[in-house]
CSV table of N, CA, C and O in Angstrom, one decimal:
chain,number,residue,atom,x,y,z
A,318,UNK,N,22.8,4.2,-18.0
A,318,UNK,CA,22.3,3.0,-17.6
A,318,UNK,C,22.2,1.9,-18.8
A,318,UNK,O,21.7,2.4,-19.9
A,319,UNK,N,22.7,0.8,-18.6
A,319,UNK,CA,22.5,-0.1,-19.7
A,319,UNK,C,21.0,-0.6,-20.0
A,319,UNK,O,20.2,-0.5,-19.2
A,320,UNK,N,20.8,-0.8,-21.2
A,320,UNK,CA,19.3,-1.1,-21.5
A,320,UNK,C,18.7,-2.2,-20.7
A,320,UNK,O,17.5,-2.2,-20.4
A,321,UNK,N,19.6,-3.3,-20.5
A,321,UNK,CA,18.9,-4.4,-19.8
A,321,UNK,C,18.6,-3.9,-18.2
A,321,UNK,O,17.4,-4.3,-17.9
A,322,UNK,N,19.5,-3.1,-17.6
A,322,UNK,CA,19.1,-2.8,-16.3
A,322,UNK,C,18.1,-1.6,-16.2
A,322,UNK,O,17.2,-1.7,-15.4
A,323,UNK,N,17.9,-0.9,-17.3
A,323,UNK,CA,16.9,0.0,-17.4
A,323,UNK,C,15.3,-0.7,-17.6
A,323,UNK,O,14.5,-0.4,-16.9
A,324,UNK,N,15.5,-1.9,-18.4
A,324,UNK,CA,14.3,-2.7,-18.7
A,324,UNK,C,14.0,-3.4,-17.3
A,324,UNK,O,12.7,-3.4,-16.9
A,325,UNK,N,14.9,-3.8,-16.5
A,325,UNK,CA,14.6,-4.5,-15.3
A,325,UNK,C,14.1,-3.6,-14.2
A,325,UNK,O,13.1,-3.8,-13.5
A,326,UNK,N,14.6,-2.3,-14.2
A,326,UNK,CA,14.2,-1.3,-13.3
A,326,UNK,C,12.7,-0.9,-13.6
A,326,UNK,O,11.9,-0.8,-12.7
A,327,UNK,N,12.3,-0.7,-14.9
A,327,UNK,CA,11.0,-0.4,-15.3
A,327,UNK,C,10.1,-1.6,-14.9
A,327,UNK,O,9.0,-1.3,-14.4
A,328,UNK,N,10.2,-2.8,-15.2
A,328,UNK,CA,9.5,-3.9,-14.8
A,328,UNK,C,9.3,-4.1,-13.3
A,328,UNK,O,8.2,-4.4,-12.8
A,329,UNK,N,10.4,-3.7,-12.5
A,329,UNK,CA,10.4,-3.8,-11.1
A,329,UNK,C,9.3,-2.7,-10.6
A,329,UNK,O,8.5,-3.1,-9.8
A,330,UNK,N,9.3,-1.5,-11.1
A,330,UNK,CA,8.3,-0.6,-10.8
A,330,UNK,C,7.0,-0.8,-11.2
A,330,UNK,O,6.0,-0.5,-10.6
A,331,UNK,N,6.8,-1.4,-12.5
A,331,UNK,CA,5.5,-1.8,-13.0
A,331,UNK,C,5.0,-2.9,-12.1
A,331,UNK,O,3.8,-2.8,-11.7
A,332,UNK,N,5.7,-3.8,-11.6
A,332,UNK,CA,5.1,-5.0,-10.8
A,332,UNK,C,4.8,-4.4,-9.4
A,332,UNK,O,3.8,-4.8,-8.8
A,333,UNK,N,5.6,-3.4,-9.0
A,333,UNK,CA,5.2,-2.7,-7.6
A,333,UNK,C,3.9,-2.0,-7.7
A,333,UNK,O,3.2,-2.0,-6.8
A,334,UNK,N,3.7,-1.2,-8.8
A,334,UNK,CA,2.5,-0.5,-8.9
A,334,UNK,C,1.3,-1.6,-9.1
A,334,UNK,O,0.2,-1.2,-8.6
A,335,UNK,N,1.5,-2.7,-9.9
A,335,UNK,CA,0.4,-3.6,-10.0
A,335,UNK,C,0.1,-4.2,-8.7
A,335,UNK,O,-1.2,-4.5,-8.3
A,336,UNK,N,1.1,-4.5,-7.8
A,336,UNK,CA,0.9,-5.0,-6.5
A,336,UNK,C,0.1,-4.1,-5.5
A,336,UNK,O,-0.8,-4.6,-4.9
A,337,UNK,N,0.4,-2.9,-5.6
A,337,UNK,CA,-0.3,-1.9,-5.0
A,337,UNK,C,-1.7,-1.7,-5.4
A,337,UNK,O,-2.6,-1.5,-4.5
A,338,UNK,N,-1.9,-1.8,-6.7
A,338,UNK,CA,-3.4,-1.6,-7.1
A,338,UNK,C,-4.2,-2.9,-6.7
A,338,UNK,O,-5.4,-2.9,-6.4
A,339,UNK,N,-3.5,-4.1,-6.6
A,339,UNK,CA,-4.2,-5.2,-6.3
A,339,UNK,C,-4.5,-5.2,-4.6
A,339,UNK,O,-5.6,-5.5,-4.2
A,340,UNK,N,-3.5,-4.6,-3.9
A,340,UNK,CA,-3.9,-4.4,-2.4
A,340,UNK,C,-5.0,-3.4,-2.3
A,340,UNK,O,-6.0,-3.7,-1.3
A,341,UNK,N,-5.0,-2.4,-3.0
A,341,UNK,CA,-6.0,-1.4,-2.9
A,341,UNK,C,-7.4,-2.0,-3.3
A,341,UNK,O,-8.5,-1.6,-2.7
A,342,UNK,N,-7.3,-2.7,-4.4
A,342,UNK,CA,-8.7,-3.4,-4.8
A,342,UNK,C,-9.2,-4.3,-3.7
A,342,UNK,O,-10.4,-4.5,-3.6
A,343,UNK,N,-8.3,-5.1,-3.1
A,343,UNK,CA,-8.7,-6.0,-2.0
A,343,UNK,C,-9.3,-5.2,-0.9
A,343,UNK,O,-10.3,-5.7,-0.4
A,344,UNK,N,-8.6,-4.1,-0.6
A,344,UNK,CA,-9.1,-3.3,0.5
A,344,UNK,C,-10.6,-2.7,0.2
A,344,UNK,O,-11.4,-2.7,0.9
A,345,UNK,N,-10.7,-2.3,-1.0
A,345,UNK,CA,-12.0,-1.8,-1.6
A,345,UNK,C,-13.0,-2.9,-1.4
A,345,UNK,O,-14.2,-2.7,-0.9
A,346,UNK,N,-12.6,-4.1,-1.9
A,346,UNK,CA,-13.9,-5.1,-1.7
A,346,UNK,C,-14.1,-5.5,-0.2
A,346,UNK,O,-15.2,-5.7,0.1
A,347,UNK,N,-13.0,-5.5,0.6
A,347,UNK,CA,-13.3,-5.9,2.0
A,347,UNK,C,-14.1,-4.8,2.7
A,347,UNK,O,-15.1,-5.1,3.5
A,348,UNK,N,-13.7,-3.7,2.5
A,348,UNK,CA,-14.5,-2.5,3.2
A,348,UNK,C,-15.9,-2.3,2.6
A,348,UNK,O,-16.8,-1.9,3.2
A,349,UNK,N,-16.0,-2.5,1.2
A,349,UNK,CA,-17.3,-2.4,0.6
A,349,UNK,C,-18.2,-3.4,1.1
A,349,UNK,O,-19.4,-3.3,1.3
A,350,UNK,N,-17.7,-4.7,1.1
A,350,UNK,CA,-18.5,-5.8,1.7
A,350,UNK,C,-18.8,-5.8,3.2
A,350,UNK,O,-19.8,-6.4,3.6
A,351,UNK,N,-18.1,-5.0,4.0
A,351,UNK,CA,-18.4,-4.9,5.3
A,351,UNK,C,-19.7,-4.0,5.6
A,351,UNK,O,-20.4,-4.2,6.6
A,352,UNK,N,-20.1,-3.3,4.6
A,352,UNK,CA,-21.3,-2.3,4.8
A,352,UNK,C,-22.5,-3.0,4.2
A,352,UNK,O,-23.5,-2.2,3.9
A,353,UNK,N,-22.6,-4.3,3.7
A,353,UNK,CA,-23.8,-4.8,3.4
A,353,UNK,C,-24.7,-5.0,4.4
A,353,UNK,O,-24.3,-5.4,5.5
A,354,UNK,N,-25.9,-4.9,4.0
A,354,UNK,CA,-27.0,-4.9,5.1
A,354,UNK,C,-27.3,-6.3,5.6
A,354,UNK,O,-27.7,-6.5,6.7
A,355,UNK,N,-27.1,-7.3,4.8
A,355,UNK,CA,-27.6,-8.7,5.0
A,355,UNK,C,-26.6,-9.6,5.7
A,355,UNK,O,-26.8,-10.6,6.1
A,356,UNK,N,-25.3,-8.8,6.1
A,356,UNK,CA,-24.2,-9.7,6.8
A,356,UNK,C,-24.4,-9.7,8.2
A,356,UNK,O,-25.0,-8.7,8.8
A,357,UNK,N,-24.3,-10.8,9.0
A,357,UNK,CA,-24.3,-10.8,10.2
A,357,UNK,C,-23.3,-9.9,11.0
A,357,UNK,O,-22.3,-9.5,10.4
A,358,UNK,N,-23.5,-9.6,12.3
A,358,UNK,CA,-22.5,-8.7,13.0
A,358,UNK,C,-21.1,-9.0,13.1
A,358,UNK,O,-20.3,-8.2,12.8
A,359,UNK,N,-20.9,-10.3,13.3
A,359,UNK,CA,-19.4,-10.7,13.5
A,359,UNK,C,-18.7,-10.8,12.1
A,359,UNK,O,-17.6,-10.1,12.0
A,360,UNK,N,-19.5,-11.1,11.0
A,360,UNK,CA,-18.9,-11.0,9.8
A,360,UNK,C,-18.5,-9.5,9.3
A,360,UNK,O,-17.6,-9.3,8.7
A,361,UNK,N,-19.4,-8.7,9.7
A,361,UNK,CA,-19.3,-7.2,9.4
A,361,UNK,C,-18.0,-6.7,10.1
A,361,UNK,O,-17.1,-5.9,9.5
A,362,UNK,N,-17.9,-7.0,11.4
A,362,UNK,CA,-16.6,-6.5,12.0
A,362,UNK,C,-15.3,-7.2,11.6
A,362,UNK,O,-14.3,-6.4,11.5
A,363,UNK,N,-15.4,-8.4,11.3
A,363,UNK,CA,-14.1,-9.1,10.7
A,363,UNK,C,-13.9,-8.6,9.3
A,363,UNK,O,-12.6,-8.3,9.0
A,364,UNK,N,-14.7,-8.2,8.5
A,364,UNK,CA,-14.5,-7.7,7.2
A,364,UNK,C,-13.9,-6.3,7.3
A,364,UNK,O,-12.9,-5.8,6.6
A,365,UNK,N,-14.5,-5.5,8.3
A,365,UNK,CA,-13.9,-4.2,8.6
A,365,UNK,C,-12.5,-4.2,9.1
A,365,UNK,O,-11.7,-3.4,8.6
A,366,UNK,N,-12.3,-5.2,9.9
A,366,UNK,CA,-10.9,-5.2,10.6
A,366,UNK,C,-9.9,-5.7,9.5
A,366,UNK,O,-8.8,-5.1,9.5
A,367,UNK,N,-10.3,-6.6,8.6
A,367,UNK,CA,-9.4,-7.0,7.6
A,367,UNK,C,-9.2,-6.0,6.6
A,367,UNK,O,-7.9,-5.8,6.0
A,368,UNK,N,-10.2,-5.2,6.4
A,368,UNK,CA,-10.0,-4.1,5.3
A,368,UNK,C,-9.1,-3.0,5.8
A,368,UNK,O,-8.2,-2.5,5.1
A,369,UNK,N,-9.2,-2.8,7.1
A,369,UNK,CA,-8.3,-1.7,7.8
A,369,UNK,C,-6.9,-2.3,7.9
A,369,UNK,O,-5.9,-1.5,7.7
A,370,UNK,N,-6.8,-3.6,8.2
A,370,UNK,CA,-5.4,-4.2,8.3
A,370,UNK,C,-4.7,-4.1,6.8
A,370,UNK,O,-3.5,-3.9,6.8
A,371,UNK,N,-5.3,-4.4,5.8
A,371,UNK,CA,-4.9,-4.3,4.4
A,371,UNK,C,-4.6,-3.0,4.0
A,371,UNK,O,-3.4,-2.8,3.4
A,372,UNK,N,-5.4,-2.0,4.4
A,372,UNK,CA,-5.1,-0.7,4.2
A,372,UNK,C,-3.9,-0.1,4.9
A,372,UNK,O,-3.0,0.6,4.4
A,373,UNK,N,-3.6,-0.5,6.2
A,373,UNK,CA,-2.5,-0.3,6.9
A,373,UNK,C,-1.3,-0.8,6.3
A,373,UNK,O,-0.3,-0.1,6.3
A,374,UNK,N,-1.3,-2.0,5.8
A,374,UNK,CA,-0.2,-2.7,5.2
A,374,UNK,C,0.1,-2.0,4.1
A,374,UNK,O,1.4,-1.8,3.7
A,375,UNK,N,-0.8,-1.4,3.3
A,375,UNK,CA,-0.5,-0.8,2.0
A,375,UNK,C,0.1,0.5,2.3
A,375,UNK,O,1.0,0.9,1.6
A,376,UNK,N,-0.4,1.2,3.3
A,376,UNK,CA,0.2,2.6,3.7
A,376,UNK,C,1.7,2.4,4.2
A,376,UNK,O,2.5,3.2,3.9
A,377,UNK,N,1.8,1.3,4.9
A,377,UNK,CA,3.2,0.9,5.3
A,377,UNK,C,4.3,0.7,4.3
A,377,UNK,O,5.3,1.2,4.2
A,378,UNK,N,3.7,0.0,3.2
A,378,UNK,CA,4.5,-0.3,2.2
A,378,UNK,C,4.8,1.0,1.4
A,378,UNK,O,6.0,1.1,0.9
A,379,UNK,N,4.0,1.9,1.2
A,379,UNK,CA,4.2,3.2,0.5
A,379,UNK,C,5.1,4.0,1.4
A,379,UNK,O,6.0,4.6,0.7
A,380,UNK,N,5.0,3.9,2.7
A,380,UNK,CA,5.8,4.8,3.4
A,380,UNK,C,7.3,4.3,3.3
A,380,UNK,O,8.3,5.1,3.4
A,381,UNK,N,7.5,3.0,3.2
A,381,UNK,CA,8.8,2.5,3.1
A,381,UNK,C,9.5,2.9,1.8
A,381,UNK,O,10.6,2.9,1.6
A,382,UNK,N,8.6,2.8,0.7
A,382,UNK,CA,9.0,3.0,-0.7
A,382,UNK,C,9.5,4.6,-0.8
A,382,UNK,O,10.4,4.8,-1.8
A,383,UNK,N,8.7,5.5,-0.2
A,383,UNK,CA,9.1,6.8,-0.4
A,383,UNK,C,10.3,7.4,0.4
A,383,UNK,O,10.5,6.9,1.6
A,384,UNK,N,11.0,8.3,-0.2
A,384,UNK,CA,12.2,8.7,0.7
A,384,UNK,C,11.7,9.6,1.8
A,384,UNK,O,10.7,10.2,1.8
A,385,UNK,N,12.5,9.8,2.9
A,385,UNK,CA,12.2,10.5,4.0
A,385,UNK,C,12.0,12.0,3.7
A,385,UNK,O,12.8,12.4,2.8
A,386,UNK,N,11.2,12.6,4.3
A,386,UNK,CA,11.0,14.1,4.1
A,386,UNK,C,12.1,14.8,4.9
A,386,UNK,O,12.2,14.6,6.1
A,387,UNK,N,12.7,15.6,4.2
A,387,UNK,CA,13.7,16.6,4.9
A,387,UNK,C,13.4,17.9,5.0
A,387,UNK,O,13.2,18.7,4.0
A,388,UNK,N,13.1,18.3,6.3
A,388,UNK,CA,12.6,19.6,6.6
A,388,UNK,C,13.8,20.4,7.1
A,388,UNK,O,14.6,20.0,7.9
A,389,UNK,N,14.1,21.6,6.4
A,389,UNK,CA,15.2,22.4,6.9
A,389,UNK,C,15.1,22.8,8.3
A,389,UNK,O,14.0,23.2,8.7
A,390,UNK,N,16.0,22.7,9.2
A,390,UNK,CA,16.1,23.2,10.5
A,390,UNK,C,15.6,22.1,11.4
A,390,UNK,O,15.5,22.5,12.6
A,391,UNK,N,15.1,21.1,11.0
A,391,UNK,CA,14.6,19.9,11.9
A,391,UNK,C,15.5,18.8,11.8
A,391,UNK,O,15.7,18.2,10.8
A,392,UNK,N,16.2,18.3,13.0
A,392,UNK,CA,17.0,17.3,12.9
A,392,UNK,C,16.6,16.2,13.8
A,392,UNK,O,16.0,16.4,14.8
A,393,UNK,N,16.7,15.0,13.4
A,393,UNK,CA,16.2,13.8,14.1
A,393,UNK,C,17.6,13.3,15.0
A,393,UNK,O,18.5,13.2,14.4
A,394,UNK,N,17.3,13.1,16.2
A,394,UNK,CA,18.3,12.7,17.2
A,394,UNK,C,18.9,11.4,16.8
A,394,UNK,O,19.9,11.0,16.7
């Protein structure tokens, strides 16, 4: 692999890891803020829903990024 393409590949993976870390940090803040005692009920549920939505998006991105699991003897139609 040429050095320029190697550098671009490494930078792309680094940017992806930083993006995932930012999403997980946002999820941590939303879910952590949902359990504060002084928040009203509606705000609590909105924060919990947003946190779960961000976590679901993060898991979906990870599922798309990882290769499919190949189990011997199991074929998908």
